[in-house]
XYZ file of C-alpha atoms in Angstrom:
652
model
C 0.235 -0.031 -0.058
C 1.554 3.342 -0.710
C -0.083 6.415 2.039
C -2.184 8.664 0.705
C -0.587 11.983 0.227
C 3.057 10.724 -0.385
C 5.294 13.319 -1.763
C 5.946 11.959 -5.535
C 7.126 14.737 -7.737
C 7.118 18.509 -7.234
C 7.759 21.278 -10.080
C 11.756 22.793 -10.381
C 12.084 26.734 -10.551
C 12.535 26.033 -14.498
C 9.347 23.993 -14.795
C 7.383 26.420 -13.232
C 8.975 29.073 -15.067
C 8.205 27.599 -18.289
C 4.594 27.084 -17.503
C 2.161 28.417 -20.005
C 0.029 29.279 -16.439
C 3.144 30.840 -15.136
C 3.209 33.597 -18.079
C -0.648 34.065 -17.595
C 0.145 34.889 -14.447
C 2.733 37.447 -15.083
C 0.128 39.080 -17.475
C -2.659 39.350 -15.588
C -0.648 40.529 -12.853
C -1.165 37.809 -10.419
C 1.715 36.279 -9.472
C 0.821 34.931 -6.153
C 0.254 30.921 -5.115
C -2.237 28.975 -7.726
C -4.755 29.059 -4.707
C -5.404 32.872 -4.819
C -5.795 32.674 -8.368
C -7.920 30.364 -8.351
C -10.069 32.429 -5.874
C -9.870 35.706 -7.904
C -11.026 33.277 -10.735
C -14.228 32.131 -8.841
C -14.498 35.829 -6.857
C -14.491 37.602 -10.103
C -15.888 35.543 -12.688
C -16.581 37.939 -14.977
C -12.925 39.609 -14.704
C -11.683 36.093 -15.431
C -13.228 34.643 -18.229
C -12.869 38.082 -19.929
C -8.918 38.041 -19.375
C -9.051 34.370 -21.120
C -11.128 35.897 -24.287
C -8.291 38.483 -24.253
C -5.522 36.702 -23.374
C -5.703 33.805 -26.585
C -6.860 36.288 -28.632
C -10.222 34.472 -29.427
C -11.271 35.694 -32.903
C -14.694 36.691 -33.180
C -16.595 39.409 -32.041
C -16.587 40.421 -28.328
C -19.423 42.511 -28.639
C -20.661 45.069 -25.818
C -22.354 42.942 -23.324
C -22.057 41.993 -19.983
C -19.730 39.033 -19.721
C -22.264 37.075 -17.120
C -25.845 37.939 -16.052
C -28.168 35.401 -14.520
C -27.383 32.802 -11.885
C -27.879 29.014 -12.573
C -29.482 27.719 -14.326
C -30.114 29.955 -16.576
C -26.892 31.727 -16.729
C -25.852 34.129 -19.877
C -22.211 34.509 -20.815
C -20.653 37.372 -23.178
C -24.043 38.469 -24.738
C -24.008 40.111 -27.466
C -20.740 38.507 -28.566
C -19.775 36.333 -31.796
C -17.836 33.546 -32.681
C -16.896 30.236 -34.344
C -15.207 26.906 -32.569
C -13.574 26.209 -36.384
C -12.331 29.435 -36.867
C -10.630 29.405 -33.589
C -9.666 25.082 -34.109
C -7.967 26.172 -37.874
C -6.076 29.505 -37.360
C -2.826 28.290 -38.243
C -1.574 27.709 -41.438
C 1.935 25.568 -41.196
C 3.365 22.513 -39.372
C 1.811 19.207 -38.512
C -1.962 19.771 -37.426
C -3.029 16.310 -36.841
C -1.593 12.460 -36.504
C -3.967 9.299 -37.043
C -2.391 5.644 -36.281
C -4.701 2.752 -36.226
C -4.077 -0.219 -34.565
C -3.320 -2.481 -37.578
C -0.362 -0.280 -38.423
C -1.836 2.391 -40.552
C -0.423 5.931 -39.948
C -1.121 9.324 -41.403
C -0.582 12.871 -40.802
C -2.299 15.789 -42.162
C -0.256 19.519 -42.369
C -2.211 22.711 -41.120
C -2.782 23.179 -45.101
C -4.199 19.902 -45.408
C -6.793 20.214 -42.593
C -7.590 23.345 -43.809
C -8.486 22.361 -47.396
C -10.255 19.370 -46.338
C -12.591 20.753 -44.115
C -13.117 23.758 -46.565
C -14.057 20.110 -49.072
C -16.184 18.801 -46.963
C -18.076 22.137 -45.765
C -18.855 22.093 -49.697
C -20.198 19.055 -49.847
C -22.570 19.465 -46.535
C -23.892 23.012 -47.944
C -24.535 21.002 -51.308
C -26.710 18.164 -48.912
C -28.554 21.380 -47.657
C -26.947 21.553 -44.160
C -26.772 25.169 -42.959
C -27.172 27.175 -39.261
C -28.584 24.851 -36.698
C -29.062 21.660 -38.772
C -27.399 18.646 -36.998
C -24.812 16.620 -39.097
C -24.537 13.055 -37.008
C -21.528 10.332 -37.303
C -21.050 7.056 -36.559
C -17.638 7.289 -36.489
C -13.813 5.812 -34.760
C -11.581 8.093 -33.859
C -10.260 8.722 -37.465
C -9.166 11.867 -39.248
C -12.577 11.899 -41.246
C -14.605 12.330 -37.922
C -12.203 15.605 -36.966
C -12.688 16.743 -40.529
C -16.317 16.210 -40.325
C -17.077 17.377 -37.167
C -14.839 20.804 -37.811
C -17.099 21.509 -41.328
C -20.401 20.949 -39.302
C -19.170 23.746 -36.870
C -17.833 25.617 -39.915
C -21.578 26.524 -41.038
C -22.538 26.838 -37.518
C -24.361 23.218 -37.572
C -24.495 21.167 -34.695
C -22.541 17.771 -34.421
C -23.069 15.019 -32.523
C -21.277 11.282 -32.558
C -21.403 7.627 -31.517
C -18.901 5.221 -31.788
C -19.764 1.986 -34.192
C -19.085 -0.253 -31.305
C -22.140 1.077 -30.273
C -25.599 -1.111 -30.784
C -27.563 -0.098 -33.412
C -30.721 0.757 -30.337
C -28.424 2.604 -28.531
C -27.114 4.783 -31.582
C -31.006 4.769 -32.533
C -31.694 6.265 -28.596
C -29.409 9.396 -29.470
C -30.015 10.442 -32.535
C -33.222 9.777 -33.261
C -34.078 12.652 -30.260
C -32.096 15.058 -32.364
C -33.170 14.728 -35.898
C -30.052 14.840 -37.970
C -30.034 15.797 -41.719
C -27.015 14.020 -43.016
C -25.297 10.573 -40.929
C -21.433 10.107 -41.689
C -21.071 6.324 -41.376
C -18.090 3.780 -41.674
C -18.648 0.303 -42.919
C -16.688 -1.530 -40.286
C -13.852 -1.092 -37.654
C -10.857 -2.456 -36.388
C -10.668 -3.441 -32.534
C -8.183 -5.970 -30.869
C -6.743 -7.763 -34.021
C -10.335 -8.046 -35.411
C -12.396 -6.175 -38.471
C -15.709 -5.826 -37.496
C -18.585 -5.046 -40.560
C -21.046 -2.346 -39.314
C -22.698 -2.315 -42.727
C -25.923 -3.661 -41.556
C -26.149 -1.513 -38.651
C -25.821 1.566 -40.544
C -28.995 0.607 -42.852
C -30.484 0.116 -39.897
C -30.009 3.587 -38.092
C -30.442 5.419 -41.361
C -33.533 3.447 -41.890
C -34.720 4.742 -38.240
C -34.008 8.303 -38.752
C -36.432 9.794 -41.462
C -35.303 13.061 -40.838
C -31.784 12.687 -42.925
C -31.631 13.926 -46.580
C -28.041 11.805 -47.048
C -26.307 9.088 -45.712
C -22.753 9.113 -46.402
C -20.367 5.991 -46.398
C -16.675 6.225 -45.208
C -15.363 2.520 -46.910
C -12.650 2.415 -43.702
C -12.609 -1.421 -43.999
C -12.671 -1.514 -47.990
C -10.052 0.813 -48.091
C -7.970 -1.033 -45.459
C -8.660 -4.255 -47.496
C -7.825 -2.567 -50.572
C -4.367 -0.937 -49.499
C -5.438 2.437 -49.843
C -7.015 5.553 -48.109
C -10.603 5.627 -47.030
C -11.518 8.346 -49.751
C -9.743 6.498 -52.462
C -12.368 3.814 -52.186
C -15.709 3.727 -52.925
C -18.709 2.032 -51.148
C -19.665 -1.210 -52.472
C -23.303 -1.578 -53.807
C -23.686 -4.250 -50.890
C -23.419 -1.935 -48.181
C -25.331 0.728 -49.624
C -28.851 -0.840 -50.173
C -31.377 1.573 -51.392
C -32.120 3.517 -47.918
C -36.031 4.854 -47.775
C -34.622 8.742 -46.245
C -32.484 10.553 -48.719
C -29.327 9.651 -51.127
C -26.499 7.494 -50.684
C -22.538 9.118 -51.322
C -18.750 8.042 -50.396
C -16.616 10.106 -48.150
C -15.395 10.789 -51.690
C -18.229 12.291 -52.966
C -18.581 14.469 -49.839
C -15.163 16.019 -50.138
C -15.140 16.003 -54.280
C -15.133 19.795 -54.696
C -13.075 22.632 -53.862
C -14.628 25.304 -51.631
C -13.693 28.136 -49.456
C -12.918 27.901 -46.301
C -15.706 30.433 -44.509
C -16.645 30.784 -40.807
C -20.328 31.154 -39.854
C -19.790 33.065 -36.596
C -22.656 32.212 -34.517
C -23.692 33.530 -30.799
C -21.606 32.688 -27.717
C -24.115 29.817 -27.091
C -25.349 28.690 -30.287
C -24.954 24.739 -30.110
C -21.807 23.615 -31.280
C -22.683 19.663 -30.385
C -24.724 17.476 -28.258
C -22.965 14.652 -26.308
C -25.457 12.222 -24.371
C -25.228 10.602 -20.896
C -24.509 6.833 -20.908
C -28.291 6.000 -21.202
C -27.939 2.662 -18.787
C -30.915 3.344 -16.924
C -32.649 5.751 -19.104
C -33.054 7.452 -22.542
C -30.035 9.105 -23.097
C -29.614 12.738 -22.164
C -28.782 15.184 -25.437
C -26.299 17.662 -23.504
C -25.836 20.819 -25.619
C -22.875 22.669 -25.039
C -22.299 26.231 -27.347
C -19.543 26.967 -29.203
C -18.026 29.855 -26.973
C -18.324 27.846 -23.909
C -16.146 25.253 -25.154
C -13.844 27.656 -26.639
C -13.379 29.338 -23.576
C -13.023 26.415 -21.349
C -10.572 24.498 -23.554
C -8.073 27.388 -24.415
C -8.057 27.413 -20.273
C -7.529 23.875 -19.210
C -5.599 22.612 -22.192
C -3.468 25.355 -21.716
C -3.005 25.776 -17.997
C -4.142 22.400 -16.530
C -2.250 20.475 -18.756
C 0.137 22.960 -20.126
C -0.386 22.448 -24.253
C 0.460 24.806 -26.486
C 2.136 25.082 -30.064
C 4.999 22.020 -30.799
C 3.141 20.171 -28.335
C 1.391 16.430 -29.054
C -1.457 15.665 -27.494
C -2.947 11.941 -26.819
C -5.417 10.912 -25.102
C -7.026 7.317 -25.554
C -10.826 7.754 -26.382
C -13.559 6.844 -28.864
C -15.386 9.584 -30.309
C -18.357 8.119 -28.009
C -16.479 9.966 -25.166
C -16.294 13.877 -23.865
C -12.466 12.944 -24.270
C -12.322 13.029 -27.917
C -13.994 16.571 -27.691
C -11.102 17.093 -25.610
C -8.330 15.715 -27.409
C -9.228 17.371 -30.441
C -9.492 20.594 -28.333
C -5.627 20.535 -28.651
C -6.573 22.452 -32.113
C -7.265 25.471 -30.313
C -4.235 25.513 -28.344
C -1.902 24.766 -31.721
C -0.884 21.501 -30.298
C -1.209 18.391 -32.350
C -3.718 15.378 -31.195
C -2.816 11.801 -32.448
C -6.145 9.965 -33.299
C -6.042 6.442 -32.269
C -8.498 3.903 -33.650
C -7.659 0.644 -31.881
C -7.839 -1.436 -28.687
C -5.310 -0.205 -25.753
C -3.964 -3.880 -24.934
C -3.439 -4.918 -28.636
C -1.109 -6.651 -29.351
C -0.003 -6.388 -26.260
C -0.728 -4.587 -22.720
C 1.397 -1.804 -23.191
C 0.286 -0.660 -26.821
C -0.802 2.469 -25.866
C 2.808 3.610 -24.373
C 4.483 2.502 -27.916
C 2.165 4.957 -29.417
C 3.284 7.328 -26.585
C 7.111 6.825 -27.754
C 7.047 6.484 -31.442
C 4.926 9.550 -32.084
C 7.335 12.425 -29.506
C 3.811 12.627 -27.234
C 4.512 15.448 -25.109
C 0.936 14.838 -22.770
C -0.162 11.207 -22.660
C -3.653 10.298 -21.198
C -5.815 7.404 -20.514
C -8.640 6.122 -18.063
C -7.409 5.393 -14.850
C -8.223 1.478 -15.133
C -5.399 1.302 -17.870
C -2.704 2.961 -15.726
C -3.411 0.143 -13.028
C -3.660 -2.468 -15.782
C -0.361 -1.183 -16.712
C 0.818 -2.034 -12.970
C -0.278 -5.404 -12.738
C 0.741 -5.777 -16.175
C 4.556 -5.523 -15.334
C 4.981 -2.978 -18.565
C 8.165 -0.704 -18.377
C 7.180 1.716 -20.971
C 10.457 3.254 -22.710
C 11.467 5.621 -25.466
C 9.429 8.315 -23.639
C 11.797 11.270 -24.049
C 9.318 14.103 -24.891
C 6.621 13.276 -22.773
C 5.876 16.370 -20.032
C 3.070 14.608 -18.100
C 0.812 12.089 -17.763
C -2.932 12.622 -17.560
C -5.926 10.157 -15.540
C -9.212 10.213 -15.825
C -12.675 8.192 -15.640
C -12.410 6.918 -12.720
C -10.856 7.806 -8.964
C -7.387 6.724 -9.519
C -5.682 4.954 -6.202
C -2.208 6.276 -4.348
C -1.039 3.080 -5.839
C -1.244 4.443 -9.667
C 0.220 7.432 -9.025
C 3.206 5.672 -7.234
C 3.506 3.445 -10.384
C 3.721 6.370 -12.239
C 6.598 7.993 -10.074
C 8.626 4.636 -10.259
C 8.411 4.209 -13.706
C 8.137 7.297 -15.288
C 10.943 9.213 -12.732
C 10.563 13.242 -12.759
C 7.229 12.921 -14.620
C 4.203 14.375 -12.866
C 0.838 12.724 -13.199
C -2.318 14.796 -12.708
C -5.252 12.697 -12.342
C -9.086 15.075 -13.307
C -12.173 14.436 -12.743
C -15.291 16.377 -14.337
C -17.932 14.666 -16.711
C -19.879 14.784 -20.520
C -21.911 17.455 -18.391
C -19.322 20.261 -19.349
C -17.003 18.601 -21.256
C -13.826 19.571 -19.046
C -12.659 18.565 -15.560
C -13.821 20.490 -12.102
C -10.614 19.504 -10.365
C -7.045 18.794 -12.017
C -3.467 19.795 -12.088
C -1.378 22.145 -13.185
C 2.427 22.213 -13.598
C 2.974 24.292 -10.455
C 1.273 22.123 -7.801
C 3.661 19.120 -6.389
C 2.403 15.338 -6.916
C 0.822 13.560 -4.097
C 0.014 10.065 -3.846
C -3.993 9.937 -4.462
C -4.446 13.554 -4.397
C -6.099 15.675 -7.223
C -3.900 18.894 -6.442
C -6.444 21.827 -7.237
C -10.025 22.810 -8.541
C -9.892 24.099 -11.988
C -9.882 28.085 -13.064
C -13.088 29.527 -13.051
C -14.854 26.507 -11.507
C -16.347 27.023 -7.601
C -16.221 23.626 -6.390
C -17.334 22.885 -2.920
C -18.017 19.918 -0.875
C -21.456 20.028 0.248
C -22.755 17.820 4.218
C -26.091 16.107 4.252
C -27.470 19.847 5.211
C -26.272 21.748 1.855
C -23.477 23.139 4.065
C -19.913 23.887 2.971
C -17.024 21.614 4.519
C -13.215 21.451 4.340
C -11.312 17.778 5.172
C -14.596 15.821 5.370
C -16.373 14.195 2.581
C -19.317 15.750 0.936
C -21.341 16.050 -2.405
C -19.266 17.561 -5.093
C -21.265 20.864 -6.038
C -21.005 24.116 -8.139
C -21.782 27.234 -6.427
C -21.123 29.314 -9.688
C -21.974 28.823 -13.379
C -18.921 27.705 -15.688
C -18.937 29.072 -19.463
C -19.180 25.468 -20.747
C -21.972 24.187 -18.806
C -24.701 22.501 -21.075
C -26.847 26.045 -22.852
C -29.800 23.144 -22.885
C -30.968 19.773 -23.010
C -32.076 19.129 -26.887
C -35.824 18.641 -26.857
C -36.223 20.321 -23.145
C -38.578 23.381 -24.062
C -39.153 24.033 -20.342
C -35.941 23.079 -18.855
C -37.157 20.656 -16.522
C -35.084 17.951 -17.624
C -31.726 20.062 -17.354
C -32.799 21.328 -14.169
C -34.029 17.652 -12.219
C -30.326 16.663 -13.479
C -28.179 19.097 -11.515
C -30.546 21.508 -9.578
C -32.844 19.516 -7.913
C -31.373 19.043 -4.652
C -29.268 22.227 -3.555
C -31.599 25.091 -5.398
C -29.407 27.467 -7.588
C -26.638 24.962 -7.033
C -25.235 22.388 -9.365
C -24.739 19.050 -7.714
C -22.587 16.757 -9.834
C -23.172 13.341 -7.969
C -20.039 12.732 -6.691
C -17.982 12.394 -3.770
C -15.192 15.013 -2.888
C -12.869 15.876 -0.141
C -11.610 19.292 -0.037
C -8.738 19.871 1.874
C -7.269 23.146 3.565
C -4.991 23.791 1.088
C -7.228 23.196 -1.893
C -6.318 19.870 -3.019
C -9.237 17.322 -3.112
C -9.946 13.686 -3.387
C -12.898 11.752 -5.376
C -13.933 9.026 -3.918
C -16.753 7.788 -6.888
C -20.305 8.535 -7.209
C -22.173 9.364 -4.327
C -25.357 7.702 -5.547
C -23.538 4.716 -4.511
C -22.544 5.183 -1.593
C -21.579 2.439 0.771
C -23.780 2.836 4.375
C -22.249 0.757 6.907
C -23.611 1.582 10.604
C -23.845 5.243 9.745
C -20.499 5.632 8.156
C -20.455 6.968 4.790
C -17.364 5.751 2.205
C -17.197 6.031 -1.265
C -16.866 2.630 -3.600
C -12.972 3.991 -4.831
C -11.542 3.344 -1.590
C -13.132 -0.301 -1.572
C -11.103 -0.667 -4.925
C -8.380 0.721 -4.362
C -8.385 -2.732 -1.440
C -9.559 -5.319 -3.664
C -7.844 -4.485 -6.804
C -4.345 -4.820 -5.171
C -4.671 -8.450 -5.276
C -2.666 -10.051 -7.911
C -5.244 -12.773 -8.352
C -8.182 -10.215 -9.033
C -9.064 -8.242 -12.265
C -11.950 -6.279 -11.430
C -14.071 -5.884 -9.035
C -17.777 -4.357 -7.771
C -18.961 -3.374 -4.355
C -22.702 -3.093 -4.047
C -24.852 -1.988 -0.494
C -28.504 -2.811 -0.396
C -29.066 -0.794 2.213
C -32.182 1.462 1.894
C -33.597 4.711 4.397
C -33.674 2.977 7.639
C -32.590 -0.016 7.012
C -29.456 -1.691 6.581
C -29.021 -4.105 3.807
C -26.333 -6.256 2.343
C -22.450 -5.777 1.460
C -21.988 -7.694 -1.555
C -18.562 -8.058 -3.415
C -18.097 -8.819 -7.009
C -14.918 -9.604 -8.232
C -13.584 -10.891 -11.731
C -10.418 -13.395 -11.331
C -7.130 -12.715 -13.551
C -6.860 -15.959 -15.800
C -5.735 -18.847 -13.954
C -6.974 -17.800 -10.562
C -9.521 -19.202 -8.494
C -12.187 -18.086 -5.792
C -10.273 -20.250 -2.918
C -10.926 -19.998 0.743
C -7.922 -18.162 1.532
C -8.352 -15.349 -1.042
C -11.390 -14.757 0.555
C -10.350 -14.968 3.642
C -7.164 -12.308 2.597
C -9.799 -9.761 1.373
C -11.507 -9.865 4.212
C -9.178 -9.128 6.356
C -7.196 -6.364 4.611
C -10.825 -4.638 4.012
C -11.078 -4.890 8.024
C -7.952 -3.886 9.033
C -7.648 -1.257 5.954
C -11.248 0.520 5.850
C -12.888 -1.015 8.969
C -14.759 -4.061 9.983
C -18.132 -2.743 9.076
C -17.353 -2.812 5.326
C -16.461 -6.802 5.417
C -18.771 -7.718 2.845
C -21.533 -10.626 3.694
C -20.832 -12.446 0.302
C -18.288 -12.663 -2.211
C -18.801 -13.964 -5.855
C -16.692 -14.394 -8.222
C -18.447 -13.425 -11.845
C -17.032 -13.361 -15.564
C -17.273 -9.907 -15.556
C -17.951 -6.798 -14.033
C -20.714 -4.249 -16.040
C -19.402 -1.079 -17.323
C -20.637 1.503 -19.969
C -19.019 2.140 -23.303
C -16.900 4.358 -21.961
C -15.815 2.014 -18.927
C -17.385 2.984 -16.062
C -18.820 0.532 -13.812
C -22.546 0.138 -13.618
C -22.850 0.339 -9.854
C -26.616 1.968 -9.399
C -28.032 -0.584 -12.149
C -26.402 -3.656 -10.347
C -27.852 -2.360 -7.228
C -31.313 -1.975 -8.556
C -31.504 -5.452 -9.532
C -30.570 -6.690 -6.810
C -33.049 -4.845 -5.441
C -35.437 -6.458 -7.589
C -36.104 -4.188 -10.757
C -35.999 -6.290 -13.462
C -32.497 -6.332 -15.685
C -34.353 -4.827 -18.584
C -35.416 -2.297 -16.783
C -32.345 -1.449 -14.704
C -30.086 -1.020 -17.757
C -29.856 -0.697 -21.019
C -27.949 -3.642 -22.644
C -27.317 -0.902 -26.155
C -25.661 1.332 -23.665
C -22.778 -1.662 -22.055
C -19.851 -2.494 -22.922
C -20.801 -6.230 -21.579
C -24.449 -6.605 -21.322
C -23.902 -10.798 -21.192
C -22.644 -10.039 -17.807
C -25.871 -8.511 -16.279
C -27.116 -12.015 -15.528
C -24.977 -13.015 -13.218
C -25.925 -10.259 -10.532
C -29.471 -11.180 -10.718
C -30.942 -12.337 -6.253
């Protein structure tokens, strides 16, 4: 075990002096401690966010309206301003803009000039299909250059982008896209994963048939081109893949980009919809979360430059699919002039160190993954090599235990690991790191600039040094401008503001320390409450998943208001391991010793897999519902899961 708070890394004077955050602080005349800067950013939000627009020289009309007007929900930002995300993302003209790497060894580079030209061509193609301001364009695409190009072309028109990964099932995609009524669907004929190719032609036809709003379906023959050794834009979809659809015309990607066109940008109001992201959809229809051009531009400029320390010359990698908000965050690297590395494939093919090898071969300077990948690297005994250009490592998606921090410090000495936590709801992190903060095991160094994060006790009072509900008591520009098809705002209100009036409740447990650092303990709606002692599930997983026999785990407390329930532990064993009496005894002893006697499980069950969302999050709440009697088909939507077949192992 590694003690929480163990010092693992400290920035040198040279690192602090070179940090982009330091330059901003000098420019703003605020060269004191970070906590002082954070306090100013949340006490004077109008001044702070106006400074972000000015410091990064955002392209657009600033307008003369107030920076911030009103309170949550319903606050408005930069009234009277106009801008366009794509115009700000494509402001550079020379150098490498984006790199693409595929699992099967393919690689493609686009210069800024080439990216701008491709965006202009696809923009012209969308115009020919009748796409304009406010129309929706949907992508059923892996993390390939065509997804980025199509998104930027859509944004340039003031149209609205929405994407789903091709590993999503048909009902899951239809549940999302049918709500937003897209005019154009752009889709691949298949994708590659874990050494295999998956044909999705039939799925695309099913999806398109369910979308009567479509004027056109654009096919990218990704698998066909790979089989022929050509780039996707050089192949046309085969007739067998494109049977006649009931809605609109069918064309290939080459047909979409065939004609040159001007690279123009429709400047739109600050809160004009840029993209629609979705909640997981595991327990109901996915919520269509709409973010605006202005909020995303300002938030990603601030976060990527000051918290990831990215700028021109940097190479940014984050392992993600187009169905997770981290894809949107990854491509935001263009805003600060950095080069995003797009990767399509498995994180562990042909071996567990696949992502580290990409970081080495592409000269990545900031490398980001989900917390489970770091823990998997630890368990697999990975020793990353060749990372001479790497300056930082990022982790998100789940709480990272202290042992994960310590592994990075041991294997990559001299590099900071920044653990971040936020959400799809704001497409950024509420809490994270900077190059000015020391890194301590299990600790997130700071609250993000402009994010007034607090911890509320059960009475709705802020607490320090205690675990409470993560709340935001002040708006951020990248909060949703609305949910799609929610004209009254009722669904939006119920999602964040139904517990504390005027305060955003995010649904995580957090402890904020005196110095502003914090610890995330998991979802507050899956709390363990044993004998009046509340505990986040992350603490439990830290103990259990340290055992080398255990690959994954899930803990459920079936207690209800006024009634103590059972504490059930489910474990997935590594290949070759068995659920022996010794292992069960050692698990219980470790939990009693390191947590409390109350947190020794009543039962331990070995299961073939732990249910997870398509973006890799453990499904604690749906499993709890199943154990309390909710039918499996009502507790979780299998099409929103990565492994729905395992749910049957959790029925009471």
